[in-house]
Amino acid sequence: MCDELNRILKQRELLFGNQQCWIINKSNISGSGVFTNKSYETGEIIFRDTPIVIGPRSSVLPPACVSCMKMGVPLITCSKGCRLPVCNSECENTISHERECRLLLEFSVKKGEFWSPLLYRALTALRCLLVSDEEKKLIKCLSANKKTNHIEMLFLKKELLKNFSDEEEQFLNLSCAVLSGTAFETELGEGKIKASLRGLYPLAGMMNHSCVPNTQHYFLLENNIQTMYVVATCPIPEGMELTTHYSYLFWPTIIRRHFLFATKQFWCTCNRCGDPTEFDTNLSALECNCGGLILPLCSIDMKSDWKCGSCDEVVPASKLPFAKPLEVLNKSETTSGYKMKYFSIIEKFEQVWSVGHKNTPYEALTDEELENKEKITKELIALNNSLKLGDSRIKGLLSLELYDTFKEKINRNNFIEDEEEIDWVRENAKKILNIAIE
Ligand SMILES: C[S@@+](CC[C@H](N)C(=O)[O-])C[C@H]1O[C@@H](n2cnc3c(N)ncnc32)[C@H](O)[C@@H]1O
């Protein structure tokens, strides 16, 4: 399997002019993974990847033109009867749309006056039928979600009158499972109005998950291809496995692990998940009535007791507020009366993203509010560092917020403790986010 993958991926890479500095090998984390062939510095690009297919996500989201993927423009129904939304006749006549349009017509799309949201949501899976034979082989090598009964198949069957052949049906089912197991979310569009898409990036899709990943990625539209760049977030020695993350990294262990299980069907056992204190950040802790912190005795055993580090109170798993951990995400107070320390972290993030923006622009802030924004932004950057997340995207965004806070302080001639820090923070944001900053 690794040999076949290396061969096809290498050929693909040459097609896009990259130089191979990675290899697919057996992984100690799970199955196969991507390994480096040389060492990398923080911020260095490791590889570029291009999607086998890209298109709408299967969930309910505002639609975009299926050709140019523009959102927020009036959409019309393709006049040839495929019932997909396009924004004008030019988009209706692109080569890529004509191919999928023809395919849909071959399967006899049910008649209808308007474009079909169901076909729109199933389109990315359907596009898998149109890829080259070599790319079909690649799809067959990628990790598939174990779930069956894919919603896209239901949508297609509802909107098409003709049946798929057994071979087509099997490949479509597999494509749905691979999309759900391996696709990356991405956005296309200008300004704030962006279409939410998913793309099957075969090399990046071979990277295993870690809650302390050593890479992050960003997308650039190059020659009309939504290209993914995978970058080192810390120094990576030659031969090391490259890891990415499939869950939000500031969630506490119990939530990350349940999320990974719900979406990708595995229980993560990385170093961070195995450490009840999450590298001394206590991000997972519950606040005890005595003022101490309650932590799991074994953080990778979902049946483990939890214990307060100050008063030694033991909370059995059955009394924990996590009967349904993912529901905890929507509540600030947990049902059993214990508050999660994590909620104070969410509050801080919310403050950082809102103060200085929208209803409270920088000019309207009091000096005290400005100081507070600086303080909590620095706290969150420190938390990023304690969690060993290196030059993560969040650190880049936080650095940008801190830089804007410093700029406002300079405008006001307010005291700045460490003037060199301003340049350092600006350079950090620039480097991590790959953007120009004045
Ligand atoms: C995108 S694939 C990664 C490549 C995969 N290892 C392979 O051999 O095809 C994702 C799947 O790999 C496995 N996986 C990834 N990271 C993992 C981890 N940290 N622990 C356990 N399994 C993991 C899970 O089965 C997951 O659904």
Short mmCIF file of N, CA and C in Angstrom, two decimals, residues 78-197:
data_model
loop_
_atom_site.label_atom_id
_atom_site.label_comp_id
_atom_site.label_asym_id
_atom_site.label_seq_id
_atom_site.Cartn_x
_atom_site.Cartn_y
_atom_site.Cartn_z
N CYS A 78 -28.88 25.98 -13.91
CA CYS A 78 -28.22 25.68 -15.20
C CYS A 78 -29.30 25.39 -16.25
N SER A 79 -29.22 26.06 -17.38
CA SER A 79 -30.31 25.96 -18.37
C SER A 79 -30.33 24.60 -19.08
N LYS A 80 -29.25 23.79 -18.88
CA LYS A 80 -29.21 22.51 -19.59
C LYS A 80 -29.95 21.41 -18.83
N GLY A 81 -30.46 21.74 -17.66
CA GLY A 81 -31.33 20.80 -16.95
C GLY A 81 -30.67 19.96 -15.88
N CYS A 82 -29.38 20.26 -15.53
CA CYS A 82 -28.73 19.43 -14.48
C CYS A 82 -29.17 19.85 -13.07
N ARG A 83 -29.84 20.99 -12.98
CA ARG A 83 -30.38 21.52 -11.71
C ARG A 83 -29.30 21.82 -10.67
N LEU A 84 -28.16 22.30 -11.18
CA LEU A 84 -27.13 22.83 -10.27
C LEU A 84 -27.13 24.35 -10.39
N PRO A 85 -26.73 25.05 -9.31
CA PRO A 85 -26.75 26.52 -9.38
C PRO A 85 -25.48 27.09 -10.00
N VAL A 86 -25.65 28.02 -10.92
CA VAL A 86 -24.51 28.74 -11.51
C VAL A 86 -24.84 30.23 -11.43
N CYS A 87 -23.81 31.07 -11.64
CA CYS A 87 -24.13 32.49 -11.52
C CYS A 87 -24.37 33.16 -12.87
N ASN A 88 -23.88 32.60 -13.95
CA ASN A 88 -24.19 33.17 -15.28
C ASN A 88 -23.89 32.15 -16.37
N SER A 89 -24.12 32.54 -17.62
CA SER A 89 -23.98 31.56 -18.71
C SER A 89 -22.52 31.19 -18.92
N GLU A 90 -21.62 32.11 -18.59
CA GLU A 90 -20.20 31.79 -18.73
C GLU A 90 -19.85 30.61 -17.82
N CYS A 91 -20.31 30.67 -16.57
CA CYS A 91 -20.04 29.59 -15.61
C CYS A 91 -20.74 28.31 -16.04
N GLU A 92 -21.88 28.46 -16.68
CA GLU A 92 -22.64 27.30 -17.14
C GLU A 92 -21.86 26.54 -18.22
N ASN A 93 -21.01 27.28 -18.94
CA ASN A 93 -20.32 26.67 -20.08
C ASN A 93 -18.85 26.34 -19.82
N THR A 94 -18.42 26.36 -18.58
CA THR A 94 -17.02 25.98 -18.32
C THR A 94 -16.88 24.48 -18.58
N ILE A 95 -15.64 24.05 -18.93
CA ILE A 95 -15.43 22.62 -19.24
C ILE A 95 -15.77 21.76 -18.03
N SER A 96 -15.33 22.23 -16.84
CA SER A 96 -15.55 21.39 -15.65
C SER A 96 -17.05 21.25 -15.38
N HIS A 97 -17.80 22.33 -15.52
CA HIS A 97 -19.24 22.19 -15.25
C HIS A 97 -19.92 21.35 -16.32
N GLU A 98 -19.50 21.52 -17.56
CA GLU A 98 -20.15 20.74 -18.64
C GLU A 98 -20.02 19.24 -18.40
N ARG A 99 -18.87 18.83 -17.84
CA ARG A 99 -18.66 17.39 -17.59
C ARG A 99 -19.64 16.87 -16.53
N GLU A 100 -19.77 17.64 -15.44
CA GLU A 100 -20.67 17.14 -14.38
C GLU A 100 -22.13 17.29 -14.80
N CYS A 101 -22.38 18.30 -15.61
CA CYS A 101 -23.73 18.54 -16.11
C CYS A 101 -24.16 17.34 -16.96
N ARG A 102 -23.24 16.94 -17.86
CA ARG A 102 -23.53 15.79 -18.74
C ARG A 102 -23.75 14.53 -17.91
N LEU A 103 -22.89 14.35 -16.92
CA LEU A 103 -23.02 13.15 -16.08
C LEU A 103 -24.40 13.11 -15.41
N LEU A 104 -24.81 14.25 -14.86
CA LEU A 104 -26.11 14.29 -14.19
C LEU A 104 -27.25 14.01 -15.18
N LEU A 105 -27.12 14.58 -16.37
CA LEU A 105 -28.19 14.35 -17.37
C LEU A 105 -28.27 12.89 -17.77
N GLU A 106 -27.10 12.22 -17.81
CA GLU A 106 -27.10 10.77 -18.12
C GLU A 106 -27.90 9.98 -17.10
N PHE A 107 -27.90 10.48 -15.86
CA PHE A 107 -28.64 9.77 -14.80
C PHE A 107 -30.07 10.29 -14.65
N SER A 108 -30.53 11.09 -15.61
CA SER A 108 -31.91 11.61 -15.65
C SER A 108 -32.29 12.34 -14.36
N VAL A 109 -31.89 13.58 -14.30
CA VAL A 109 -32.23 14.41 -13.13
C VAL A 109 -33.74 14.67 -13.15
N LYS A 110 -34.38 14.55 -12.00
CA LYS A 110 -35.82 14.85 -11.93
C LYS A 110 -36.04 16.29 -12.33
N LYS A 111 -37.13 16.55 -13.01
CA LYS A 111 -37.40 17.92 -13.47
C LYS A 111 -37.75 18.80 -12.27
N GLY A 112 -37.44 20.06 -12.39
CA GLY A 112 -37.78 21.01 -11.32
C GLY A 112 -37.48 22.41 -11.80
N GLU A 113 -38.21 23.38 -11.24
CA GLU A 113 -38.05 24.75 -11.72
C GLU A 113 -36.76 25.37 -11.20
N PHE A 114 -36.42 25.01 -9.95
CA PHE A 114 -35.26 25.63 -9.31
C PHE A 114 -34.10 24.65 -9.22
N TRP A 115 -32.91 25.18 -8.94
CA TRP A 115 -31.76 24.30 -8.73
C TRP A 115 -32.00 23.48 -7.46
N SER A 116 -31.32 22.33 -7.36
CA SER A 116 -31.60 21.40 -6.27
C SER A 116 -30.55 21.48 -5.16
N PRO A 117 -30.95 21.89 -3.95
CA PRO A 117 -29.99 21.91 -2.83
C PRO A 117 -29.41 20.52 -2.55
N LEU A 118 -30.21 19.47 -2.83
CA LEU A 118 -29.72 18.11 -2.55
C LEU A 118 -28.59 17.75 -3.50
N LEU A 119 -28.76 18.05 -4.78
CA LEU A 119 -27.69 17.75 -5.75
C LEU A 119 -26.46 18.59 -5.43
N TYR A 120 -26.70 19.83 -5.01
CA TYR A 120 -25.57 20.71 -4.65
C TYR A 120 -24.76 20.08 -3.51
N ARG A 121 -25.45 19.55 -2.51
CA ARG A 121 -24.75 18.98 -1.34
C ARG A 121 -24.09 17.63 -1.66
N ALA A 122 -24.55 16.97 -2.73
CA ALA A 122 -23.95 15.68 -3.10
C ALA A 122 -22.88 15.84 -4.19
N LEU A 123 -22.69 17.07 -4.65
CA LEU A 123 -21.87 17.29 -5.85
C LEU A 123 -20.41 16.83 -5.69
N THR A 124 -19.81 17.08 -4.54
CA THR A 124 -18.39 16.74 -4.38
C THR A 124 -18.19 15.22 -4.51
N ALA A 125 -19.12 14.47 -3.93
CA ALA A 125 -19.03 13.00 -4.06
C ALA A 125 -19.20 12.61 -5.52
N LEU A 126 -20.17 13.22 -6.18
CA LEU A 126 -20.41 12.90 -7.59
C LEU A 126 -19.18 13.21 -8.45
N ARG A 127 -18.49 14.30 -8.10
CA ARG A 127 -17.30 14.68 -8.87
C ARG A 127 -16.22 13.59 -8.83
N CYS A 128 -16.24 12.74 -7.80
CA CYS A 128 -15.25 11.66 -7.71
C CYS A 128 -15.39 10.70 -8.88
N LEU A 129 -16.61 10.59 -9.44
CA LEU A 129 -16.81 9.70 -10.59
C LEU A 129 -16.10 10.22 -11.83
N LEU A 130 -15.73 11.52 -11.82
CA LEU A 130 -15.16 12.13 -13.01
C LEU A 130 -13.63 12.22 -12.99
N VAL A 131 -13.00 11.76 -11.91
CA VAL A 131 -11.54 11.91 -11.83
C VAL A 131 -10.85 10.82 -12.67
N SER A 132 -9.54 10.99 -12.92
CA SER A 132 -8.81 10.02 -13.76
C SER A 132 -8.69 8.66 -13.05
N ASP A 133 -8.34 7.63 -13.81
CA ASP A 133 -8.22 6.29 -13.22
C ASP A 133 -7.15 6.27 -12.13
N GLU A 134 -6.04 7.02 -12.37
CA GLU A 134 -4.96 7.08 -11.38
C GLU A 134 -5.47 7.73 -10.08
N GLU A 135 -6.28 8.75 -10.24
CA GLU A 135 -6.83 9.41 -9.05
C GLU A 135 -7.86 8.53 -8.35
N LYS A 136 -8.55 7.72 -9.13
CA LYS A 136 -9.50 6.77 -8.50
C LYS A 136 -8.72 5.78 -7.64
N LYS A 137 -7.55 5.35 -8.15
CA LYS A 137 -6.71 4.42 -7.37
C LYS A 137 -6.32 5.09 -6.06
N LEU A 138 -5.98 6.38 -6.16
CA LEU A 138 -5.55 7.14 -4.99
C LEU A 138 -6.69 7.22 -3.95
N ILE A 139 -7.90 7.49 -4.45
CA ILE A 139 -9.05 7.57 -3.53
C ILE A 139 -9.19 6.24 -2.78
N LYS A 140 -8.96 5.13 -3.53
CA LYS A 140 -9.11 3.81 -2.90
C LYS A 140 -8.06 3.57 -1.82
N CYS A 141 -6.91 4.30 -1.88
CA CYS A 141 -5.85 4.13 -0.87
C CYS A 141 -6.10 4.99 0.37
N LEU A 142 -6.99 5.99 0.26
CA LEU A 142 -7.13 6.94 1.38
C LEU A 142 -8.05 6.37 2.46
N SER A 143 -7.92 6.96 3.64
CA SER A 143 -8.66 6.46 4.79
C SER A 143 -10.15 6.79 4.68
N ALA A 144 -10.98 5.76 4.88
CA ALA A 144 -12.42 5.95 4.75
C ALA A 144 -13.08 5.95 6.12
N ASN A 145 -14.07 6.77 6.29
CA ASN A 145 -14.87 6.77 7.51
C ASN A 145 -15.64 5.44 7.57
N LYS A 146 -15.79 4.89 8.79
CA LYS A 146 -16.42 3.57 8.89
C LYS A 146 -17.94 3.63 8.75
N LYS A 147 -18.49 4.84 8.83
CA LYS A 147 -19.96 4.95 8.75
C LYS A 147 -20.45 4.54 7.37
N THR A 148 -21.67 4.01 7.35
CA THR A 148 -22.29 3.69 6.05
C THR A 148 -23.49 4.62 5.89
N ASN A 149 -24.35 4.38 4.96
CA ASN A 149 -25.52 5.24 4.73
C ASN A 149 -25.13 6.70 4.59
N HIS A 150 -24.43 6.99 3.54
CA HIS A 150 -23.98 8.37 3.34
C HIS A 150 -25.11 9.23 2.81
N ILE A 151 -25.22 10.41 3.42
CA ILE A 151 -26.32 11.31 3.10
C ILE A 151 -26.30 11.72 1.62
N GLU A 152 -25.08 11.83 1.05
CA GLU A 152 -24.98 12.24 -0.36
C GLU A 152 -25.65 11.20 -1.26
N MET A 153 -25.52 9.91 -0.88
CA MET A 153 -26.12 8.85 -1.70
C MET A 153 -27.65 8.96 -1.65
N LEU A 154 -28.17 9.28 -0.46
CA LEU A 154 -29.63 9.45 -0.34
C LEU A 154 -30.10 10.60 -1.23
N PHE A 155 -29.33 11.70 -1.20
CA PHE A 155 -29.70 12.87 -2.01
C PHE A 155 -29.69 12.53 -3.50
N LEU A 156 -28.62 11.83 -3.92
CA LEU A 156 -28.51 11.50 -5.34
C LEU A 156 -29.68 10.61 -5.77
N LYS A 157 -29.99 9.62 -4.91
CA LYS A 157 -31.07 8.70 -5.27
C LYS A 157 -32.42 9.42 -5.33
N LYS A 158 -32.55 10.44 -4.48
CA LYS A 158 -33.81 11.20 -4.46
C LYS A 158 -33.98 12.05 -5.72
N GLU A 159 -32.89 12.52 -6.25
CA GLU A 159 -32.98 13.49 -7.36
C GLU A 159 -32.71 12.89 -8.74
N LEU A 160 -32.21 11.63 -8.77
CA LEU A 160 -31.91 11.03 -10.07
C LEU A 160 -32.86 9.87 -10.35
N LEU A 161 -33.34 9.78 -11.59
CA LEU A 161 -34.32 8.73 -11.91
C LEU A 161 -33.65 7.41 -12.28
N LYS A 162 -32.42 7.51 -12.85
CA LYS A 162 -31.73 6.29 -13.28
C LYS A 162 -30.81 5.76 -12.17
N ASN A 163 -30.68 4.44 -12.07
CA ASN A 163 -29.82 3.87 -11.03
C ASN A 163 -28.35 3.88 -11.45
N PHE A 164 -27.46 3.91 -10.46
CA PHE A 164 -26.04 3.73 -10.74
C PHE A 164 -25.77 2.26 -10.99
N SER A 165 -24.70 1.97 -11.76
CA SER A 165 -24.29 0.56 -11.89
C SER A 165 -23.71 0.14 -10.54
N ASP A 166 -23.57 -1.18 -10.32
CA ASP A 166 -23.02 -1.66 -9.04
C ASP A 166 -21.64 -1.05 -8.79
N GLU A 167 -20.84 -1.01 -9.89
CA GLU A 167 -19.48 -0.50 -9.75
C GLU A 167 -19.48 0.99 -9.37
N GLU A 168 -20.35 1.75 -10.05
CA GLU A 168 -20.45 3.18 -9.74
C GLU A 168 -20.93 3.40 -8.30
N GLU A 169 -21.93 2.63 -7.92
CA GLU A 169 -22.50 2.78 -6.58
C GLU A 169 -21.45 2.48 -5.52
N GLN A 170 -20.67 1.41 -5.77
CA GLN A 170 -19.63 1.02 -4.81
C GLN A 170 -18.57 2.13 -4.70
N PHE A 171 -18.17 2.65 -5.87
CA PHE A 171 -17.14 3.68 -5.84
C PHE A 171 -17.67 4.99 -5.22
N LEU A 172 -18.95 5.29 -5.49
CA LEU A 172 -19.52 6.51 -4.89
C LEU A 172 -19.61 6.37 -3.37
N ASN A 173 -20.02 5.19 -2.90
CA ASN A 173 -20.09 4.96 -1.45
C ASN A 173 -18.71 5.12 -0.82
N LEU A 174 -17.70 4.53 -1.49
CA LEU A 174 -16.34 4.65 -0.99
C LEU A 174 -15.90 6.12 -0.99
N SER A 175 -16.21 6.83 -2.07
CA SER A 175 -15.81 8.24 -2.16
C SER A 175 -16.44 9.05 -1.02
N CYS A 176 -17.72 8.77 -0.71
CA CYS A 176 -18.38 9.49 0.39
C CYS A 176 -17.63 9.20 1.70
N ALA A 177 -17.27 7.92 1.90
CA ALA A 177 -16.59 7.53 3.14
C ALA A 177 -15.20 8.17 3.21
N VAL A 178 -14.51 8.25 2.07
CA VAL A 178 -13.17 8.85 2.04
C VAL A 178 -13.29 10.37 2.25
N LEU A 179 -14.28 10.97 1.62
CA LEU A 179 -14.46 12.42 1.83
C LEU A 179 -14.70 12.71 3.31
N SER A 180 -15.54 11.87 3.93
CA SER A 180 -15.84 12.10 5.34
C SER A 180 -14.63 11.80 6.24
N GLY A 181 -13.77 10.85 5.81
CA GLY A 181 -12.62 10.49 6.65
C GLY A 181 -11.40 11.35 6.41
N THR A 182 -11.28 11.93 5.22
CA THR A 182 -10.00 12.52 4.85
C THR A 182 -10.06 13.96 4.33
N ALA A 183 -11.24 14.42 3.86
CA ALA A 183 -11.29 15.75 3.21
C ALA A 183 -10.97 16.87 4.21
N PHE A 184 -10.42 17.94 3.69
CA PHE A 184 -10.14 19.14 4.50
C PHE A 184 -11.17 20.21 4.17
N GLU A 185 -11.52 20.98 5.18
CA GLU A 185 -12.41 22.11 4.93
C GLU A 185 -11.59 23.27 4.40
N THR A 186 -12.16 23.99 3.46
CA THR A 186 -11.47 25.17 2.95
C THR A 186 -12.51 26.19 2.51
N GLU A 187 -12.07 27.40 2.23
CA GLU A 187 -12.99 28.45 1.82
C GLU A 187 -12.47 29.10 0.55
N LEU A 188 -13.39 29.51 -0.31
CA LEU A 188 -13.00 30.21 -1.54
C LEU A 188 -13.85 31.47 -1.65
N GLY A 189 -13.25 32.54 -2.11
CA GLY A 189 -14.03 33.76 -2.31
C GLY A 189 -13.26 34.97 -1.84
N GLU A 190 -13.83 36.14 -2.16
CA GLU A 190 -13.15 37.37 -1.77
C GLU A 190 -13.82 38.00 -0.56
N GLY A 191 -13.06 38.77 0.19
CA GLY A 191 -13.60 39.51 1.34
C GLY A 191 -14.18 38.56 2.36
N LYS A 192 -15.31 39.01 2.96
CA LYS A 192 -15.88 38.20 4.04
C LYS A 192 -16.83 37.13 3.53
N ILE A 193 -17.28 37.29 2.26
CA ILE A 193 -18.23 36.31 1.73
C ILE A 193 -17.45 35.19 1.06
N LYS A 194 -17.38 34.06 1.75
CA LYS A 194 -16.59 32.95 1.22
C LYS A 194 -17.44 31.68 1.20
N ALA A 195 -17.26 30.88 0.16
CA ALA A 195 -17.98 29.60 0.09
C ALA A 195 -17.22 28.58 0.93
N SER A 196 -17.98 27.81 1.71
CA SER A 196 -17.37 26.79 2.55
C SER A 196 -17.32 25.48 1.77
N LEU A 197 -16.12 24.96 1.55
CA LEU A 197 -15.96 23.79 0.68
C LEU A 197 -15.20 22.68 1.38
#
